[in-house]
């Protein structure tokens, strides 16, 4: 204070360990950016005044200050103070990508990114599948936002802490900031009324800082996060916001959008007592180790995904609510390893000319499955929503009997390719043809008849495991003949595929 007037504010939080004191900025662990609050002309003076006072009073003090932007005014004044006092210190940088909207041509910028991300193509496919909207949301949607984020990260190691029970109230409180120089902005990407992605960030004096972005994994194939990111950039441009800040971190998506980079510093220094010097050294080595790990993308992904899944299984192995998820992860871990040791798979692709398929008089028996239908009947298909989105995105069309919507009851057609995922087989049709999947022997004849009516294809193809005698008998009964046989053999990690009886009619 100066003559009773506050001229600076130091948002410190200290921890007392016996005779030793450790000072952090108050937002440590939450806020990516922090700073001293002072007039520029007096900052050098107040830094010296306040830090000298703390060191004289406390004797053994370590300052562990994070979040100071390298391009900012404060870091230079703080380093000047440390050098003048001949203190030993370490500084650790983390990259901070951002977009400077004043420097770019919006059209050229987006043209390049659209090609890179295929954003336009994915958004077009999404809009063809339902009503897509980006809408501002508020505190009333926070429960949905937390659930969406938790669902995406429950099998990964989430270092943001965004959905931890203890932190939820904090982020809910920040969501109430809707007026003033600092406001919280939450944007949601909705498809037919269902939120499938959100972005949680802050606007302050011409700068927008993104804090958390997450999306529904079931819709991942449409790139909802990128669609939302693109919309937010356009929104900021229209509102006169100059800087779109992606905050700290090396996530690849940030470098796909950014135009410039800054760095955020973490600076560690101490008084000259032995205990303070030892703690400063320990913290410096710890930060050095962490920063090296964060620079190694493979290690980051291993820690986030592999270790995250392992911890998920350990924590939930006896849980009734997560039983299916645990079983899925255990199977996903074991089966590929067993299959690498030994695997023998045989498939036969059958064909029939459409003109030879028997007619069925019931013309409109089946209903086409759209993503809108799936969302409207979410409880019936939620366990398979990702498969539905992936198939529709990949050019499949699904059909089911009215009133019997479940994933198991949907048969799929594809007029572009024959795809057998179990053996990694893919063949593009050269002529007008259609491939049918997920059929059953009891309704195969009527499915083929329906496909004949709705498709202009001259040939119908169906693939089947070579040991399913009942299914093969039904195919032959209708009039299907062998088009191709596929054998895939794997021994000790070495695979070989053999194709026989191939015809050129596809």
Short mmCIF file of N, CA and C in Angstrom, two decimals, residues 70-194:
data_model
loop_
_atom_site.label_atom_id
_atom_site.label_comp_id
_atom_site.label_asym_id
_atom_site.label_seq_id
_atom_site.Cartn_x
_atom_site.Cartn_y
_atom_site.Cartn_z
N UNK A 70 5.73 -15.63 -21.09
CA UNK A 70 7.05 -15.15 -21.47
C UNK A 70 6.98 -13.80 -22.19
N UNK A 71 5.90 -13.58 -22.91
CA UNK A 71 5.73 -12.30 -23.62
C UNK A 71 5.24 -11.19 -22.70
N UNK A 72 4.94 -11.53 -21.47
CA UNK A 72 4.39 -10.55 -20.53
C UNK A 72 5.45 -9.66 -19.92
N UNK A 73 5.00 -8.71 -19.14
CA UNK A 73 5.86 -7.70 -18.52
C UNK A 73 6.47 -8.21 -17.21
N UNK A 74 5.71 -9.05 -16.50
CA UNK A 74 6.11 -9.41 -15.13
C UNK A 74 7.34 -10.31 -15.08
N UNK A 75 7.46 -11.26 -16.02
CA UNK A 75 8.56 -12.23 -15.93
C UNK A 75 9.91 -11.54 -16.03
N UNK A 76 10.00 -10.52 -16.86
CA UNK A 76 11.28 -9.80 -17.01
C UNK A 76 11.63 -9.04 -15.72
N UNK A 77 10.62 -8.45 -15.10
CA UNK A 77 10.87 -7.73 -13.85
C UNK A 77 11.25 -8.70 -12.72
N UNK A 78 10.61 -9.85 -12.70
CA UNK A 78 10.92 -10.85 -11.66
C UNK A 78 12.33 -11.40 -11.84
N UNK A 79 12.72 -11.72 -13.07
CA UNK A 79 14.08 -12.22 -13.30
C UNK A 79 15.12 -11.15 -12.98
N UNK A 80 14.78 -9.90 -13.25
CA UNK A 80 15.70 -8.81 -12.89
C UNK A 80 15.91 -8.74 -11.39
N UNK A 81 14.83 -8.91 -10.63
CA UNK A 81 14.93 -8.92 -9.17
C UNK A 81 15.83 -10.06 -8.69
N UNK A 82 15.62 -11.26 -9.23
CA UNK A 82 16.38 -12.45 -8.81
C UNK A 82 17.87 -12.26 -9.10
N UNK A 83 18.19 -11.74 -10.28
CA UNK A 83 19.60 -11.52 -10.63
C UNK A 83 20.23 -10.45 -9.73
N UNK A 84 19.48 -9.39 -9.44
CA UNK A 84 20.02 -8.33 -8.58
C UNK A 84 20.31 -8.84 -7.17
N UNK A 85 19.51 -9.82 -6.71
CA UNK A 85 19.72 -10.37 -5.37
C UNK A 85 20.69 -11.57 -5.40
N UNK A 86 21.20 -11.89 -6.59
CA UNK A 86 22.16 -13.00 -6.78
C UNK A 86 21.62 -14.32 -6.24
N UNK A 87 20.36 -14.57 -6.52
CA UNK A 87 19.72 -15.82 -6.11
C UNK A 87 19.91 -16.89 -7.20
N UNK A 88 19.98 -18.12 -6.76
CA UNK A 88 19.98 -19.25 -7.71
C UNK A 88 18.54 -19.58 -8.05
N UNK A 89 18.29 -19.80 -9.33
CA UNK A 89 16.90 -20.10 -9.72
C UNK A 89 16.89 -21.00 -10.94
N UNK A 90 15.73 -21.60 -11.20
CA UNK A 90 15.54 -22.37 -12.43
C UNK A 90 14.24 -21.93 -13.06
N UNK A 91 14.20 -21.99 -14.37
CA UNK A 91 12.98 -21.61 -15.09
C UNK A 91 12.61 -22.72 -16.06
N UNK A 92 11.33 -22.99 -16.16
CA UNK A 92 10.84 -24.11 -16.98
C UNK A 92 9.72 -23.59 -17.87
N UNK A 93 9.84 -23.91 -19.17
CA UNK A 93 8.91 -23.35 -20.15
C UNK A 93 7.97 -24.44 -20.66
N UNK A 94 6.74 -24.04 -20.94
CA UNK A 94 5.81 -24.92 -21.64
C UNK A 94 5.19 -24.11 -22.77
N UNK A 95 5.08 -24.73 -23.92
CA UNK A 95 4.61 -24.02 -25.10
C UNK A 95 3.15 -23.63 -24.97
N UNK A 96 2.80 -22.50 -25.55
CA UNK A 96 1.45 -21.94 -25.44
C UNK A 96 1.00 -21.48 -26.82
N UNK A 97 0.36 -22.35 -27.61
CA UNK A 97 -0.05 -21.97 -28.96
C UNK A 97 -1.27 -21.05 -28.94
N UNK A 98 -1.34 -20.16 -29.93
CA UNK A 98 -2.51 -19.28 -30.03
C UNK A 98 -2.70 -18.83 -31.48
N UNK A 99 -3.87 -18.26 -31.74
CA UNK A 99 -4.17 -17.67 -33.05
C UNK A 99 -4.26 -16.17 -32.87
N UNK A 100 -3.51 -15.45 -33.68
CA UNK A 100 -3.63 -13.98 -33.73
C UNK A 100 -4.55 -13.64 -34.89
N UNK A 101 -5.81 -13.38 -34.58
CA UNK A 101 -6.81 -13.15 -35.63
C UNK A 101 -6.59 -11.86 -36.40
N UNK A 102 -5.83 -10.94 -35.83
CA UNK A 102 -5.55 -9.69 -36.54
C UNK A 102 -4.54 -9.88 -37.67
N UNK A 103 -3.75 -10.94 -37.59
CA UNK A 103 -2.67 -11.14 -38.56
C UNK A 103 -3.08 -12.00 -39.75
N UNK A 104 -4.24 -12.62 -39.70
CA UNK A 104 -4.56 -13.62 -40.71
C UNK A 104 -5.71 -13.19 -41.63
N UNK A 105 -5.72 -13.77 -42.81
CA UNK A 105 -6.89 -13.70 -43.68
C UNK A 105 -7.76 -14.90 -43.32
N UNK A 106 -8.94 -14.64 -42.83
CA UNK A 106 -9.80 -15.71 -42.32
C UNK A 106 -10.07 -16.77 -43.39
N UNK A 107 -10.32 -16.34 -44.63
CA UNK A 107 -10.65 -17.28 -45.70
C UNK A 107 -9.47 -18.20 -46.00
N UNK A 108 -8.26 -17.61 -46.14
CA UNK A 108 -7.07 -18.42 -46.43
C UNK A 108 -6.74 -19.36 -45.28
N UNK A 109 -6.86 -18.83 -44.07
CA UNK A 109 -6.57 -19.63 -42.88
C UNK A 109 -7.46 -20.86 -42.82
N UNK A 110 -8.77 -20.67 -42.98
CA UNK A 110 -9.71 -21.79 -42.87
C UNK A 110 -9.61 -22.74 -44.06
N UNK A 111 -9.30 -22.22 -45.23
CA UNK A 111 -9.15 -23.07 -46.42
C UNK A 111 -8.08 -24.12 -46.20
N UNK A 112 -6.95 -23.70 -45.63
CA UNK A 112 -5.85 -24.62 -45.37
C UNK A 112 -6.24 -25.65 -44.31
N UNK A 113 -6.91 -25.21 -43.24
CA UNK A 113 -7.28 -26.11 -42.15
C UNK A 113 -8.39 -27.08 -42.57
N UNK A 114 -9.31 -26.63 -43.42
CA UNK A 114 -10.39 -27.52 -43.86
C UNK A 114 -9.83 -28.71 -44.61
N UNK A 115 -8.80 -28.47 -45.43
CA UNK A 115 -8.17 -29.57 -46.16
C UNK A 115 -7.42 -30.50 -45.22
N UNK A 116 -6.76 -29.91 -44.24
CA UNK A 116 -5.99 -30.70 -43.29
C UNK A 116 -6.88 -31.60 -42.45
N UNK A 117 -7.97 -31.08 -41.95
CA UNK A 117 -8.83 -31.81 -41.01
C UNK A 117 -10.01 -32.52 -41.66
N UNK A 118 -10.28 -32.21 -42.93
CA UNK A 118 -11.49 -32.70 -43.59
C UNK A 118 -12.73 -32.27 -42.79
N UNK A 119 -12.62 -31.10 -42.18
CA UNK A 119 -13.71 -30.62 -41.33
C UNK A 119 -14.99 -30.45 -42.13
N UNK A 120 -14.88 -29.83 -43.31
CA UNK A 120 -16.07 -29.60 -44.12
C UNK A 120 -16.76 -30.90 -44.51
N UNK A 121 -15.96 -31.89 -44.90
CA UNK A 121 -16.52 -33.19 -45.31
C UNK A 121 -17.23 -33.86 -44.15
N UNK A 122 -16.58 -33.84 -42.97
CA UNK A 122 -17.18 -34.47 -41.80
C UNK A 122 -18.43 -33.73 -41.34
N UNK A 123 -18.37 -32.39 -41.40
CA UNK A 123 -19.54 -31.61 -40.98
C UNK A 123 -20.70 -31.84 -41.95
N UNK A 124 -20.38 -31.93 -43.25
CA UNK A 124 -21.42 -32.19 -44.24
C UNK A 124 -22.10 -33.52 -43.98
N UNK A 125 -21.30 -34.54 -43.70
CA UNK A 125 -21.87 -35.87 -43.42
C UNK A 125 -22.71 -35.85 -42.15
N UNK A 126 -22.25 -35.08 -41.16
CA UNK A 126 -23.01 -34.98 -39.92
C UNK A 126 -24.35 -34.28 -40.16
N UNK A 127 -24.32 -33.20 -40.95
CA UNK A 127 -25.56 -32.46 -41.23
C UNK A 127 -26.52 -33.27 -42.09
N UNK A 128 -25.99 -34.16 -42.90
CA UNK A 128 -26.84 -35.05 -43.68
C UNK A 128 -27.55 -36.07 -42.79
N UNK A 129 -26.98 -36.29 -41.61
CA UNK A 129 -27.51 -37.31 -40.70
C UNK A 129 -28.45 -36.75 -39.64
N UNK A 130 -28.50 -35.42 -39.49
CA UNK A 130 -29.37 -34.84 -38.47
C UNK A 130 -29.22 -33.33 -38.41
N UNK A 131 -29.92 -32.71 -37.46
CA UNK A 131 -29.85 -31.26 -37.27
C UNK A 131 -28.67 -30.95 -36.35
N UNK A 132 -27.70 -30.21 -36.88
CA UNK A 132 -26.46 -29.91 -36.14
C UNK A 132 -26.46 -28.43 -35.78
N UNK A 133 -26.21 -28.12 -34.49
CA UNK A 133 -26.20 -26.73 -34.03
C UNK A 133 -25.06 -26.52 -33.03
N UNK A 134 -24.43 -25.35 -33.11
CA UNK A 134 -23.49 -24.91 -32.07
C UNK A 134 -24.19 -23.81 -31.29
N UNK A 135 -24.39 -24.05 -30.01
CA UNK A 135 -25.16 -23.11 -29.19
C UNK A 135 -24.40 -22.74 -27.92
N UNK A 136 -24.53 -21.47 -27.49
CA UNK A 136 -23.97 -21.12 -26.18
C UNK A 136 -24.77 -21.81 -25.08
N UNK A 137 -24.08 -22.35 -24.11
CA UNK A 137 -24.77 -23.00 -22.99
C UNK A 137 -24.33 -22.34 -21.69
N UNK A 138 -25.05 -22.62 -20.64
CA UNK A 138 -24.76 -21.99 -19.37
C UNK A 138 -24.63 -22.98 -18.24
N UNK A 139 -24.66 -22.47 -17.01
CA UNK A 139 -24.51 -23.33 -15.83
C UNK A 139 -25.53 -24.46 -15.77
N UNK A 140 -26.71 -24.27 -16.39
CA UNK A 140 -27.75 -25.30 -16.32
C UNK A 140 -27.35 -26.58 -17.05
N UNK A 141 -26.32 -26.52 -17.92
CA UNK A 141 -25.88 -27.71 -18.65
C UNK A 141 -24.63 -28.36 -18.04
N UNK A 142 -24.18 -27.86 -16.90
CA UNK A 142 -22.91 -28.34 -16.35
C UNK A 142 -22.92 -29.83 -16.02
N UNK A 143 -24.06 -30.34 -15.56
CA UNK A 143 -24.13 -31.77 -15.22
C UNK A 143 -23.93 -32.62 -16.48
N UNK A 144 -24.57 -32.21 -17.59
CA UNK A 144 -24.39 -32.90 -18.87
C UNK A 144 -22.93 -32.82 -19.32
N UNK A 145 -22.33 -31.66 -19.15
CA UNK A 145 -20.93 -31.44 -19.54
C UNK A 145 -20.00 -32.33 -18.72
N UNK A 146 -20.21 -32.38 -17.42
CA UNK A 146 -19.38 -33.23 -16.57
C UNK A 146 -19.52 -34.70 -16.97
N UNK A 147 -20.74 -35.13 -17.22
CA UNK A 147 -20.98 -36.53 -17.59
C UNK A 147 -20.32 -36.88 -18.92
N UNK A 148 -20.42 -35.95 -19.88
CA UNK A 148 -19.81 -36.19 -21.18
C UNK A 148 -18.29 -36.30 -21.05
N UNK A 149 -17.70 -35.38 -20.30
CA UNK A 149 -16.25 -35.39 -20.11
C UNK A 149 -15.80 -36.64 -19.36
N UNK A 150 -16.55 -37.02 -18.34
CA UNK A 150 -16.19 -38.21 -17.56
C UNK A 150 -16.25 -39.47 -18.42
N UNK A 151 -17.29 -39.55 -19.25
CA UNK A 151 -17.44 -40.73 -20.12
C UNK A 151 -16.24 -40.87 -21.05
N UNK A 152 -15.78 -39.74 -21.59
CA UNK A 152 -14.65 -39.79 -22.52
C UNK A 152 -13.34 -40.12 -21.82
N UNK A 153 -13.20 -39.70 -20.56
CA UNK A 153 -11.91 -39.83 -19.88
C UNK A 153 -11.87 -40.91 -18.81
N UNK A 154 -12.96 -41.63 -18.59
CA UNK A 154 -12.96 -42.57 -17.46
C UNK A 154 -11.96 -43.71 -17.62
N UNK A 155 -11.57 -44.02 -18.86
CA UNK A 155 -10.57 -45.08 -19.10
C UNK A 155 -9.20 -44.50 -19.42
N UNK A 156 -9.04 -43.20 -19.16
CA UNK A 156 -7.76 -42.53 -19.40
C UNK A 156 -7.35 -41.78 -18.14
N UNK A 157 -6.10 -41.38 -18.10
CA UNK A 157 -5.64 -40.56 -16.98
C UNK A 157 -5.89 -39.10 -17.31
N UNK A 158 -6.82 -38.50 -16.61
CA UNK A 158 -7.20 -37.11 -16.85
C UNK A 158 -6.49 -36.22 -15.85
N UNK A 159 -5.52 -35.43 -16.35
CA UNK A 159 -4.75 -34.56 -15.44
C UNK A 159 -5.44 -33.22 -15.21
N UNK A 160 -6.52 -32.94 -15.95
CA UNK A 160 -7.19 -31.64 -15.77
C UNK A 160 -7.97 -31.56 -14.46
N UNK A 161 -8.43 -32.71 -13.96
CA UNK A 161 -9.22 -32.71 -12.74
C UNK A 161 -10.60 -32.08 -12.91
N UNK A 162 -11.02 -31.91 -14.16
CA UNK A 162 -12.24 -31.16 -14.44
C UNK A 162 -13.48 -31.80 -13.82
N UNK A 163 -13.51 -33.13 -13.77
CA UNK A 163 -14.72 -33.79 -13.26
C UNK A 163 -14.54 -34.40 -11.86
N UNK A 164 -13.40 -34.14 -11.22
CA UNK A 164 -13.24 -34.62 -9.85
C UNK A 164 -14.32 -34.02 -8.95
N UNK A 165 -14.84 -34.81 -8.04
CA UNK A 165 -15.94 -34.35 -7.19
C UNK A 165 -15.60 -33.05 -6.46
N UNK A 166 -14.36 -32.96 -6.00
CA UNK A 166 -13.95 -31.78 -5.22
C UNK A 166 -13.92 -30.52 -6.09
N UNK A 167 -13.56 -30.67 -7.38
CA UNK A 167 -13.40 -29.51 -8.26
C UNK A 167 -14.68 -29.10 -8.98
N UNK A 168 -15.67 -29.97 -9.02
CA UNK A 168 -16.88 -29.67 -9.80
C UNK A 168 -17.53 -28.36 -9.35
N UNK A 169 -17.64 -28.15 -8.06
CA UNK A 169 -18.29 -26.93 -7.57
C UNK A 169 -17.52 -25.68 -8.00
N UNK A 170 -16.19 -25.82 -8.06
CA UNK A 170 -15.36 -24.70 -8.48
C UNK A 170 -15.68 -24.30 -9.92
N UNK A 171 -15.73 -25.29 -10.83
CA UNK A 171 -16.02 -24.99 -12.24
C UNK A 171 -17.48 -24.59 -12.44
N UNK A 172 -18.36 -25.12 -11.61
CA UNK A 172 -19.76 -24.69 -11.67
C UNK A 172 -19.88 -23.22 -11.25
N UNK A 173 -19.12 -22.84 -10.24
CA UNK A 173 -19.15 -21.44 -9.78
C UNK A 173 -18.60 -20.51 -10.86
N UNK A 174 -17.50 -20.92 -11.51
CA UNK A 174 -16.93 -20.09 -12.57
C UNK A 174 -17.90 -19.94 -13.74
N UNK A 175 -18.71 -20.98 -13.96
CA UNK A 175 -19.69 -20.93 -15.06
C UNK A 175 -20.72 -19.83 -14.84
N UNK A 176 -20.86 -19.35 -13.61
CA UNK A 176 -21.81 -18.28 -13.31
C UNK A 176 -21.31 -16.91 -13.76
N UNK A 177 -20.01 -16.81 -14.10
CA UNK A 177 -19.44 -15.52 -14.50
C UNK A 177 -19.90 -15.17 -15.91
N UNK A 178 -20.96 -14.41 -16.03
CA UNK A 178 -21.53 -14.08 -17.32
C UNK A 178 -21.46 -12.59 -17.63
N UNK A 179 -20.97 -11.78 -16.68
CA UNK A 179 -20.84 -10.34 -16.88
C UNK A 179 -19.51 -9.86 -16.31
N UNK A 180 -19.04 -8.72 -16.83
CA UNK A 180 -17.80 -8.15 -16.34
C UNK A 180 -16.65 -8.38 -17.31
N UNK A 181 -15.44 -7.93 -16.94
CA UNK A 181 -14.28 -8.07 -17.84
C UNK A 181 -13.87 -9.52 -18.08
N UNK A 182 -14.14 -10.40 -17.11
CA UNK A 182 -13.85 -11.83 -17.28
C UNK A 182 -15.17 -12.59 -17.26
N UNK A 183 -15.43 -13.33 -18.34
CA UNK A 183 -16.64 -14.14 -18.40
C UNK A 183 -16.28 -15.57 -18.81
N UNK A 184 -17.07 -16.50 -18.34
CA UNK A 184 -16.92 -17.91 -18.73
C UNK A 184 -17.83 -18.17 -19.92
N UNK A 185 -17.26 -18.78 -20.96
CA UNK A 185 -18.03 -19.09 -22.16
C UNK A 185 -18.04 -20.60 -22.37
N UNK A 186 -19.24 -21.16 -22.47
CA UNK A 186 -19.39 -22.59 -22.70
C UNK A 186 -20.19 -22.77 -23.98
N UNK A 187 -19.63 -23.48 -24.94
CA UNK A 187 -20.29 -23.74 -26.21
C UNK A 187 -20.54 -25.23 -26.35
N UNK A 188 -21.73 -25.56 -26.84
CA UNK A 188 -22.09 -26.97 -27.03
C UNK A 188 -22.38 -27.26 -28.49
N UNK A 189 -21.93 -28.41 -28.96
CA UNK A 189 -22.29 -28.90 -30.29
C UNK A 189 -23.40 -29.92 -30.10
N UNK A 190 -24.55 -29.64 -30.68
CA UNK A 190 -25.73 -30.48 -30.50
C UNK A 190 -26.10 -31.15 -31.82
N UNK A 191 -26.51 -32.40 -31.73
CA UNK A 191 -27.03 -33.11 -32.89
C UNK A 191 -28.40 -33.65 -32.52
N UNK A 192 -29.43 -33.11 -33.21
CA UNK A 192 -30.81 -33.46 -32.89
C UNK A 192 -31.10 -33.32 -31.40
N UNK A 193 -30.59 -32.23 -30.82
CA UNK A 193 -30.87 -31.91 -29.42
C UNK A 193 -29.97 -32.58 -28.41
N UNK A 194 -29.09 -33.46 -28.86
CA UNK A 194 -28.17 -34.15 -27.93
C UNK A 194 -26.80 -33.49 -27.99
#
